[in-house]
XYZ file of C-alpha atoms in Angstrom:
708
model
C 96.634 99.836 121.120
C 92.961 100.661 120.867
C 91.795 103.854 119.243
C 90.104 106.485 121.369
C 87.425 108.402 119.420
C 85.818 111.451 120.915
C 82.379 113.009 120.535
C 82.188 115.948 118.182
C 81.787 118.381 121.071
C 84.759 117.029 123.020
C 86.823 119.779 124.584
C 90.290 120.153 123.046
C 91.763 120.057 126.564
C 90.959 116.339 126.730
C 93.645 115.663 124.151
C 97.173 116.968 124.114
C 99.192 118.523 121.321
C 96.319 118.903 118.860
C 97.467 119.617 115.288
C 95.061 120.723 112.558
C 95.363 118.479 109.539
C 93.183 116.539 107.075
C 91.731 113.058 106.664
C 93.851 110.568 104.686
C 90.991 109.155 102.647
C 88.659 110.662 100.007
C 88.755 113.921 98.063
C 86.667 115.795 100.617
C 89.889 115.988 102.680
C 87.851 116.694 105.800
C 89.457 118.957 108.353
C 90.401 117.210 111.597
C 92.758 117.565 114.497
C 95.150 114.859 115.617
C 96.627 114.649 119.053
C 97.666 112.215 121.734
C 95.684 110.790 124.657
C 97.466 108.358 126.982
C 100.104 107.761 124.303
C 97.557 106.905 121.635
C 96.878 109.026 118.516
C 93.327 110.370 118.483
C 91.159 112.233 115.993
C 89.055 115.267 116.933
C 86.806 116.898 114.313
C 87.671 120.421 113.188
C 84.324 122.207 113.300
C 85.867 125.366 111.843
C 87.037 123.872 108.562
C 84.614 124.925 105.809
C 84.454 121.758 103.748
C 83.171 119.302 106.370
C 82.309 121.688 109.216
C 83.138 119.062 111.804
C 81.595 116.099 110.026
C 83.584 112.841 109.701
C 82.645 109.420 108.424
C 83.615 106.160 110.109
C 86.838 105.983 108.122
C 87.911 109.433 109.251
C 87.067 108.693 112.883
C 89.210 105.571 112.855
C 92.048 106.878 110.680
C 94.545 107.382 113.537
C 94.383 103.679 114.472
C 96.551 102.864 111.468
C 99.379 105.025 112.793
C 99.984 102.507 115.565
C 98.756 99.366 113.899
C 100.740 96.196 114.746
C 101.100 95.296 111.054
C 102.776 98.594 110.280
C 105.990 98.197 108.238
C 108.976 99.725 110.048
C 111.949 98.163 108.303
C 112.785 97.573 104.623
C 112.170 94.100 103.247
C 114.064 92.366 100.467
C 113.927 89.102 98.558
C 117.225 87.432 97.730
C 115.812 85.902 94.537
C 112.585 84.942 92.847
C 110.646 82.649 95.140
C 112.712 83.555 98.185
C 110.881 85.040 101.178
C 110.990 88.709 102.059
C 113.380 89.407 104.935
C 114.262 92.505 106.913
C 117.315 94.426 105.668
C 118.944 97.800 106.269
C 117.959 100.904 104.390
C 121.361 100.991 102.746
C 120.916 97.447 101.407
C 117.384 98.075 100.148
C 118.220 101.386 98.424
C 121.421 99.988 96.901
C 119.522 96.978 95.569
C 116.725 99.124 94.088
C 119.111 101.533 92.402
C 121.250 98.711 91.021
C 118.227 96.868 89.590
C 116.835 100.002 87.962
C 120.240 100.759 86.414
C 120.645 97.144 85.276
C 117.249 97.116 83.527
C 117.994 100.387 81.744
C 121.510 99.336 80.668
C 120.126 96.047 79.302
C 116.898 97.199 77.661
C 116.977 100.985 77.411
C 115.769 103.881 79.544
C 112.103 102.979 79.192
C 112.723 99.575 80.790
C 112.319 101.288 84.179
C 108.887 102.525 85.131
C 107.005 104.311 87.888
C 103.410 103.791 89.041
C 101.995 106.446 91.380
C 98.857 107.175 93.292
C 96.020 109.681 93.617
C 96.535 109.867 97.394
C 100.063 111.327 97.290
C 100.545 114.928 98.360
C 101.092 117.537 95.637
C 104.772 117.645 96.615
C 105.178 113.867 96.269
C 103.174 113.655 93.030
C 105.352 116.422 91.605
C 108.560 114.784 92.846
C 107.570 111.397 91.511
C 106.935 112.820 88.035
C 110.226 114.649 88.171
C 112.043 111.522 89.372
C 110.741 109.533 86.392
C 111.740 112.207 83.857
C 114.978 113.459 85.438
C 116.088 110.691 87.791
C 115.340 107.758 85.525
C 114.801 109.659 82.229
C 111.998 107.267 81.409
C 108.655 107.972 79.703
C 107.047 105.072 81.602
C 105.035 106.708 84.387
C 101.345 106.748 85.116
C 99.147 106.351 88.197
C 95.968 104.919 89.631
C 94.117 108.212 89.154
C 93.851 107.093 85.521
C 91.312 104.596 86.921
C 89.309 107.317 88.675
C 88.728 110.795 87.234
C 90.486 110.683 83.851
C 87.317 110.681 81.702
C 85.863 113.693 83.496
C 89.223 115.429 83.224
C 89.422 114.801 79.478
C 85.857 116.000 78.949
C 86.403 119.094 81.061
C 89.431 120.113 79.008
C 87.600 119.517 75.738
C 84.413 121.329 76.626
C 85.385 123.937 79.213
C 89.096 124.451 78.573
C 90.249 123.190 81.941
C 89.886 120.270 84.352
C 88.890 121.227 87.855
C 86.554 118.711 89.447
C 84.176 121.203 91.001
C 84.473 124.728 89.578
C 82.606 126.029 92.641
C 82.770 125.443 96.421
C 80.795 122.551 97.899
C 78.756 125.005 99.913
C 77.104 126.217 96.674
C 75.281 122.859 96.442
C 73.076 123.889 99.363
C 71.771 126.859 97.361
C 70.960 125.281 94.004
C 67.349 124.614 93.023
C 68.002 121.276 91.306
C 70.880 118.809 91.140
C 71.421 115.824 88.878
C 73.775 113.196 90.343
C 75.025 110.742 87.723
C 76.688 107.550 88.965
C 77.275 109.022 92.384
C 76.397 107.676 95.827
C 77.683 110.296 98.310
C 75.541 108.970 101.188
C 77.906 105.985 101.359
C 81.030 107.266 99.631
C 81.283 110.820 101.031
C 78.937 111.068 104.027
C 80.090 114.477 105.291
C 79.178 116.092 101.985
C 75.542 115.172 102.533
C 75.086 118.140 104.832
C 74.985 120.278 101.681
C 72.540 118.066 99.843
C 70.368 117.851 102.950
C 70.333 121.628 103.245
C 69.497 121.908 99.557
C 66.512 119.617 100.101
C 65.388 121.588 103.187
C 65.383 124.713 101.080
C 63.012 123.065 98.655
C 65.624 121.957 96.150
C 65.049 118.824 94.112
C 67.533 115.981 93.502
C 67.662 113.513 90.591
C 69.905 110.447 90.848
C 71.011 108.329 87.893
C 72.177 104.898 89.029
C 71.480 101.230 88.110
C 71.142 100.608 91.879
C 68.607 102.148 94.202
C 71.359 103.326 96.530
C 70.649 105.229 99.761
C 71.381 108.402 97.758
C 68.828 107.392 95.100
C 66.215 106.394 97.664
C 66.370 109.852 99.253
C 66.123 111.681 95.914
C 63.155 113.436 94.380
C 63.532 111.232 91.304
C 65.562 108.097 90.598
C 66.435 107.133 87.021
C 67.644 103.510 86.925
C 69.322 102.881 83.541
C 71.080 99.775 82.344
C 74.813 99.966 83.032
C 76.640 101.667 80.168
C 73.602 103.586 78.820
C 74.202 106.938 80.557
C 75.274 108.681 77.348
C 71.962 107.874 75.662
C 70.153 109.106 78.728
C 72.018 112.441 78.613
C 71.192 112.874 74.938
C 67.570 112.016 75.671
C 67.343 114.647 78.377
C 68.728 117.275 75.983
C 66.311 116.117 73.269
C 63.376 116.764 75.645
C 64.839 120.112 76.710
C 65.029 121.189 73.050
C 61.608 119.839 72.187
C 59.925 121.542 75.129
C 61.679 124.885 74.906
C 63.794 124.547 78.051
C 67.157 125.578 76.605
C 68.759 128.996 77.021
C 69.258 130.227 73.437
C 70.765 133.559 74.490
C 73.428 131.855 76.660
C 74.229 129.376 73.873
C 74.728 132.209 71.355
C 76.851 134.346 73.649
C 79.022 131.831 75.476
C 79.376 128.606 73.432
C 80.226 127.158 70.035
C 79.223 123.944 68.241
C 75.620 123.715 69.338
C 74.097 122.997 65.941
C 76.043 119.755 65.599
C 74.715 118.692 68.993
C 71.174 119.730 68.072
C 71.305 117.424 65.059
C 72.865 114.587 67.085
C 70.300 114.585 69.894
C 67.415 114.663 67.428
C 68.043 110.914 67.160
C 67.376 110.393 70.891
C 63.609 110.756 71.178
C 62.222 109.563 74.523
C 60.820 106.223 73.312
C 64.154 105.240 71.779
C 66.007 106.258 74.923
C 63.641 104.137 76.989
C 64.497 101.112 74.811
C 68.230 101.716 75.244
C 68.273 102.617 78.947
C 65.140 101.117 80.452
C 64.220 104.530 81.916
C 60.494 105.196 81.348
C 59.587 108.112 79.084
C 57.590 109.837 81.816
C 60.614 109.894 84.195
C 62.897 111.130 81.417
C 60.556 114.031 80.669
C 60.077 114.816 84.360
C 63.852 114.984 84.915
C 64.372 117.285 81.913
C 61.706 119.657 83.179
C 63.059 119.683 86.758
C 66.461 120.756 85.423
C 65.191 123.062 82.700
C 62.657 124.914 84.777
C 64.858 125.394 87.823
C 66.341 128.886 88.120
C 69.617 127.306 89.199
C 70.809 123.728 88.611
C 73.910 121.571 88.844
C 74.902 118.379 86.995
C 77.461 116.284 88.913
C 79.052 113.116 87.534
C 81.069 110.455 89.315
C 82.592 107.050 88.576
C 79.338 105.444 87.378
C 79.313 107.646 84.308
C 83.037 107.929 83.892
C 84.493 104.424 84.292
C 83.293 103.297 80.899
C 84.985 102.729 77.552
C 82.988 105.784 76.399
C 83.359 107.689 79.648
C 84.728 110.889 78.074
C 81.862 111.076 75.601
C 79.371 110.313 78.378
C 80.642 113.218 80.467
C 80.646 115.447 77.371
C 76.956 114.592 76.866
C 76.109 115.782 80.376
C 78.199 118.905 79.914
C 76.243 119.540 76.695
C 73.045 119.407 78.757
C 74.410 121.824 81.351
C 75.592 124.249 78.657
C 72.337 124.076 76.689
C 70.376 124.914 79.841
C 72.629 127.931 80.369
C 73.855 126.799 83.787
C 77.663 126.711 83.516
C 79.437 129.706 85.092
C 76.291 131.059 86.705
C 75.707 131.347 90.467
C 74.820 128.094 92.228
C 74.847 126.270 88.884
C 77.087 124.340 86.531
C 78.775 121.062 85.794
C 81.158 119.303 88.203
C 82.876 116.007 88.888
C 82.803 114.438 92.366
C 86.489 113.467 92.529
C 87.157 110.288 94.496
C 90.740 109.829 95.666
C 92.300 112.003 98.371
C 94.427 114.038 95.971
C 92.698 112.943 92.812
C 92.646 116.585 91.646
C 96.205 117.619 92.447
C 97.618 114.209 91.659
C 96.541 114.510 88.014
C 97.812 118.063 87.497
C 101.533 117.890 88.183
C 103.269 115.092 86.360
C 102.116 111.620 87.295
C 100.211 111.117 84.031
C 102.127 109.693 81.097
C 101.652 112.774 78.917
C 101.852 115.513 81.509
C 104.192 117.986 83.144
C 103.536 120.182 86.189
C 100.828 122.839 85.968
C 98.746 120.641 83.655
C 101.264 121.149 80.858
C 101.713 118.662 78.025
C 104.998 116.818 77.697
C 104.823 116.864 73.885
C 104.472 120.678 73.745
C 107.897 122.256 73.020
C 107.090 125.435 74.954
C 105.910 123.455 77.952
C 108.999 121.204 77.850
C 111.325 124.197 77.741
C 109.561 125.893 80.641
C 109.776 122.875 82.939
C 113.268 121.904 81.863
C 114.459 125.363 82.892
C 112.927 124.969 86.363
C 114.505 121.542 86.688
C 117.875 122.643 85.357
C 118.055 120.157 82.463
C 118.119 120.358 78.684
C 114.619 120.070 77.169
C 115.932 117.365 74.864
C 116.747 115.214 77.886
C 113.079 114.981 78.845
C 111.367 111.828 77.546
C 108.340 111.868 75.246
C 104.823 110.808 76.331
C 104.481 107.329 77.758
C 101.491 105.010 77.872
C 98.480 104.921 80.181
C 98.187 103.047 83.468
C 96.598 99.791 82.300
C 98.761 99.651 79.170
C 101.849 100.066 81.328
C 100.711 97.257 83.656
C 99.658 95.028 80.778
C 103.111 95.180 79.150
C 105.193 94.609 82.281
C 107.919 92.009 81.784
C 107.389 91.865 78.046
C 109.971 92.956 75.411
C 108.023 96.147 74.724
C 107.297 96.897 78.392
C 109.006 97.915 81.616
C 111.241 95.357 83.290
C 111.729 97.167 86.600
C 108.900 99.051 88.339
C 108.634 101.414 91.323
C 105.175 101.678 92.946
C 104.253 104.524 95.296
C 100.828 104.914 96.889
C 99.000 102.268 94.925
C 97.934 98.613 95.085
C 97.329 97.600 91.444
C 97.258 93.874 92.275
C 93.763 94.591 93.644
C 92.690 97.894 92.090
C 93.549 97.353 88.405
C 91.055 95.789 86.005
C 91.649 92.162 84.994
C 93.538 91.901 88.267
C 94.592 88.286 87.838
C 96.426 89.214 84.640
C 98.028 92.236 86.309
C 99.278 90.047 89.172
C 100.876 87.736 86.586
C 102.569 90.686 84.888
C 103.871 92.017 88.225
C 105.441 88.628 88.852
C 106.958 88.649 85.382
C 109.017 91.787 86.117
C 112.742 91.458 86.597
C 112.374 93.723 89.615
C 109.450 95.185 91.576
C 109.888 97.753 94.334
C 106.966 99.061 96.396
C 106.798 101.897 98.952
C 103.979 101.402 101.433
C 103.139 101.426 105.128
C 101.519 97.961 105.102
C 102.306 94.791 103.185
C 99.587 95.256 100.581
C 98.860 92.589 97.978
C 101.202 94.402 95.567
C 103.961 94.840 98.190
C 103.727 91.105 98.951
C 104.849 90.446 95.355
C 107.797 92.889 95.505
C 111.514 92.235 95.525
C 112.111 95.290 97.758
C 109.592 96.964 100.052
C 110.238 100.410 101.523
C 108.362 101.284 104.759
C 106.990 104.782 104.237
C 105.551 107.491 106.420
C 101.783 107.932 106.713
C 99.646 111.044 106.273
C 99.956 112.404 109.810
C 103.710 111.809 109.933
C 104.792 114.223 107.179
C 103.924 117.621 105.763
C 102.540 118.503 102.367
C 99.596 119.880 100.461
C 96.529 118.255 98.957
C 93.941 119.590 96.514
C 90.421 118.529 97.338
C 87.502 118.034 94.964
C 86.630 121.769 95.095
C 90.095 122.803 93.828
C 90.898 124.005 97.356
C 94.620 123.554 98.145
C 95.055 122.343 101.757
C 97.988 121.866 104.110
C 98.510 118.571 105.880
C 100.689 119.234 108.901
C 102.810 116.692 110.688
C 100.910 115.677 113.813
C 103.052 112.771 115.069
C 106.534 111.490 114.476
C 106.905 108.424 112.189
C 108.107 105.214 113.799
C 111.817 104.635 114.000
C 113.070 103.046 110.774
C 110.462 104.695 108.489
C 111.257 107.203 105.755
C 109.063 109.561 103.762
C 108.590 108.969 100.037
C 110.529 112.168 99.370
C 113.486 110.841 101.330
C 113.293 107.539 99.433
C 113.179 109.199 96.013
C 116.054 111.543 96.896
C 118.185 108.640 98.136
C 117.510 106.692 94.947
C 118.348 109.726 92.818
C 121.700 110.074 94.652
C 122.530 106.468 93.882
C 121.615 106.978 90.205
C 123.948 110.003 89.975
C 121.049 112.501 89.791
C 120.878 113.627 93.386
C 121.730 117.250 92.601
C 118.274 117.722 91.075
C 116.337 116.644 94.174
C 115.537 117.606 97.750
C 113.747 115.615 100.445
C 112.300 118.630 102.245
C 108.609 119.224 101.480
C 108.808 122.990 101.974
C 111.659 123.231 99.460
C 109.810 120.949 97.024
C 106.746 123.238 97.358
C 108.706 126.336 96.436
C 110.067 124.634 93.297
C 106.596 123.295 92.600
C 105.185 126.837 92.702
C 107.738 127.986 90.109
C 107.005 124.969 87.928
C 103.248 125.576 87.881
C 103.534 129.335 87.181
C 101.754 130.190 83.953
C 100.229 126.747 83.560
C 96.555 125.904 83.408
C 96.774 124.691 86.996
C 98.708 127.642 88.384
C 99.603 127.347 92.091
C 102.379 129.957 92.055
C 100.561 132.421 94.302
C 99.800 129.800 96.975
C 102.079 129.661 100.017
C 101.836 127.328 102.984
C 101.241 130.412 105.134
C 98.285 131.500 103.006
C 96.758 128.043 103.106
C 96.887 127.933 106.911
C 95.533 131.471 107.237
C 92.732 131.182 104.673
C 91.589 127.566 105.305
C 92.866 126.643 101.841
C 93.324 128.561 98.611
C 91.507 127.790 95.354
C 93.581 127.453 92.198
C 94.242 128.973 89.749
C 96.114 131.531 91.855
C 98.846 133.142 89.732
C 100.257 135.541 92.362
C 100.365 136.068 96.106
C 98.146 139.118 95.613
C 95.530 137.011 93.779
C 92.555 135.953 95.908
C 92.320 132.470 94.345
C 89.432 131.259 92.234
C 86.570 129.667 94.186
C 84.205 129.962 91.198
C 85.208 129.537 87.601
C 83.759 130.503 84.220
C 81.805 133.539 85.485
C 83.013 135.806 82.675
C 84.652 133.465 80.148
C 86.074 129.987 79.660
C 89.847 129.351 79.456
C 89.658 128.555 75.734
C 91.168 130.397 72.784
C 88.002 132.415 72.211
C 86.603 132.406 75.743
C 83.671 130.170 74.775
C 82.738 126.658 75.910
C 82.581 123.920 73.282
C 79.651 121.635 72.582
C 80.557 118.140 71.313
C 78.197 115.920 69.356
C 78.468 112.421 70.887
C 76.546 109.222 70.328
C 75.658 106.201 72.414
C 77.532 103.011 71.532
C 77.566 99.636 73.226
C 79.912 98.839 76.096
C 83.096 96.976 75.327
C 81.291 93.858 76.450
C 77.558 93.394 76.956
C 75.481 90.445 78.209
C 75.021 87.454 75.926
C 73.859 83.861 76.167
C 77.054 82.690 77.958
C 77.320 85.664 80.308
C 73.748 86.961 80.563
C 74.015 89.674 83.216
C 75.604 93.090 83.693
C 78.264 93.351 86.358
C 79.080 96.739 87.846
C 81.445 97.623 90.697
C 81.698 100.328 93.329
C 82.302 101.204 96.975
C 80.786 100.698 100.409
C 80.877 103.161 103.267
C 83.180 101.301 105.624
C 85.969 100.379 103.185
C 88.174 102.487 100.914
C 89.865 101.776 97.576
C 91.734 98.448 97.590
C 91.159 98.109 101.344
C 94.853 97.847 102.193
C 94.253 100.299 105.065
C 90.590 99.971 106.026
C 90.588 96.168 106.081
C 93.033 96.466 108.968
C 90.615 98.491 111.126
C 88.463 96.234 113.328
C 85.595 98.717 113.625
C 85.325 99.038 109.833
C 85.564 95.293 109.283
C 82.681 94.697 111.655
C 80.528 96.751 109.274
C 81.879 95.320 105.972
C 83.817 92.151 106.790
C 83.875 90.296 103.496
C 83.367 90.573 99.729
C 79.822 90.261 98.453
C 77.634 90.608 95.404
C 74.224 92.251 95.358
C 71.509 90.755 93.179
C 67.743 91.009 92.879
C 65.782 88.149 94.532
C 64.135 87.328 91.208
C 67.554 86.796 89.631
C 68.782 84.738 92.598
C 65.732 82.505 92.474
C 66.732 81.346 88.985
C 69.753 79.622 90.557
C 68.344 78.647 93.897
C 70.537 81.217 95.655
C 69.424 82.421 99.082
C 70.554 85.479 100.977
C 73.991 84.938 102.566
C 74.952 82.014 100.347
C 78.307 81.899 98.594
C 78.203 82.269 94.835
C 80.721 82.196 92.056
C 80.574 85.198 89.708
C 82.473 84.647 86.451
C 83.407 86.741 83.441
C 85.688 86.118 80.506
C 88.633 87.245 82.630
C 88.188 85.189 85.769
C 85.925 84.301 88.654
C 85.375 85.492 92.211
C 83.766 83.885 95.267
C 81.329 86.321 96.837
C 78.645 86.279 99.487
C 75.162 86.857 97.967
C 73.145 89.816 99.209
C 69.598 89.819 97.907
C 68.024 93.237 97.511
C 65.151 94.672 95.514
C 67.166 97.837 94.985
C 68.994 96.140 92.083
C 67.904 95.880 88.497
C 67.010 92.265 87.734
C 69.669 92.081 84.998
C 72.518 93.531 87.072
C 75.041 92.344 89.666
C 76.978 94.729 91.887
C 80.273 93.912 93.643
C 82.454 96.252 95.716
C 86.147 96.213 94.856
C 87.783 96.581 98.320
C 88.999 92.995 98.775
C 91.839 90.937 97.365
C 92.225 87.184 97.052
C 89.388 85.049 95.708
C 86.885 87.807 96.462
C 88.599 90.449 94.362
C 85.984 92.044 92.136
C 88.661 93.275 89.716
C 89.440 89.685 88.781
C 86.251 90.127 86.737
C 86.398 93.645 85.283
C 87.064 94.522 81.676
C 90.102 96.607 80.692
C 88.412 97.963 77.563
C 89.817 101.525 77.345
C 88.199 104.835 76.571
C 89.952 106.081 73.405
C 90.595 109.561 74.847
C 91.121 109.142 78.608
C 92.359 105.528 78.512
C 89.967 104.809 81.404
C 89.182 101.078 81.793
C 85.543 99.985 81.830
C 85.156 99.081 85.472
C 81.424 99.808 85.491
C 80.208 97.449 82.734
C 80.938 93.904 81.716
C 79.082 90.638 81.048
C 78.904 88.104 83.853
C 77.265 84.880 85.006
C 76.530 83.626 88.482
C 76.222 80.153 90.011
C 75.802 78.788 93.539
C 78.746 77.324 95.411
C 77.628 74.087 97.093
C 80.498 73.858 99.524
C 81.586 76.531 101.978
C 84.684 78.306 100.558
């Protein structure tokens, strides 16, 4: 069936049974309405929802098409043995097989031989249930999720410096009122188009925008000032900006004295980052560095916003800390229309990392190695605290050890496609195939599902209920708009059925409303406290901002106004220093490679590559390079090239553009197969967040003489 899309001013009467819900893609979680027209699901913008105010990008407009896509999985699939084809089977057979294989692996190798890999797009209820299933259903420590590849460095830095991790500690609408904004490694024009209404309004009001990016992206081209550093040098740039702010008297000494600690160590550290040295490290001219520092320092209000460009580095946590240092030194954090924030990427990237999918975490942003936290959650779950496992290992480490004596031997995957999205993807594919048993829950046969021994067909976003937490910290309610196809189950139903077969069914329920009520109790008193948020409040108030510790509490749209959630109420400065990337260009691999997104595709592309309208815009994998670089190899625009790193090679279509640095290649990561950019990326890990270094590695390029 073809998708009907309607103009923004379409009358609701044109579509029947409209249900207010939210987009299935990025962390904006744009409000939309879903209904039926001539038997086909349609999307209508929700002009009343405060985050997007009726705006939708191409992906949102076409999201309902996937609900009726012909490649939709509607029956479980199972392999009879390694190398055998997947074949349709009954739910009983698939669930029995999965439970038996999980039990067999644990009986043979120990409890930690079974593992769980989750996703940043799961609802809060499912993220919570998945973490509980790992710890109570399987009693394994081996759980992590693909959000580790997205916001983990910003999260770690936020906790260290500000006492808490909430992506944006203020509503998106505040952006329109700030005098200056620094965007670091962010390209919202292409990655979050509806959010640009706030940046556009900020510019109309006379506000200035500075963009830090190795590419002259559409966001950078529209900015007041573009700083174009070498990949991996953002930390030095941040220290250089603070050096200039100190030198030129732009810091807020009174704020520093009253609301922070640790500044003197930072003052000594950034003394080493004089502008000429920073220019040598980053390539950013001294004059632009000084101009940027003065724009931020002289503005009455200012924001510093980081995204994946700064964070997906082996020093991502320190890089974010350096930018938080700058925001604190300028006296901006916790003041109106000012502060530091992270532009979260995945749909539930915020909520997904708060409630138990991370290897070291329990609901409410509690730590699994904290005895008080363990006792609190064990009581909610009805188990002995000693039954709960200890911290596990991070996402890439879990994937890297699959099928090895020290790793998991049976893996459940929910809401993720690591065969495409993980760094060093060729190696990860090999490890997935080395497992004794792989089980994937998905609505399409993704590249990871195609490797599985059992595939569960799961319900999509509009076919189930649950909450999401967007990049503002606003908790939203996704309502069921359409019924799932016959033969499809929700992830909650799947987990509950598996728990029953493992003899742990008494601890679980498949009903989202019941999960939510338990979830509220579990988060009560935690750093991420949702206990005062009810589904009824969310619907009535267009979302509720956490923390919200009681039903009488109004929620917290803006944080840090009076104090920080630290032991003394003060923010912490951290002295951090630039260091090389895990791998930098050399004679054999002479160029930087960085990765990112395009407007028409999303994440690993398992959904968006199945939408014809989106594929017309971005049909194939490509690599951007400067014409001067291409001329060295006789490469013309549109030619196929081979990009190679020490981990593998990819065949990509060359796009020549003068918006690139001459020493840098850029490849989007939305495709699998021979065009998979993550065949190339480096899994060098940040020591704190365990974030892989997607944004920097050494590469070479060569023409392909024959058409692939």
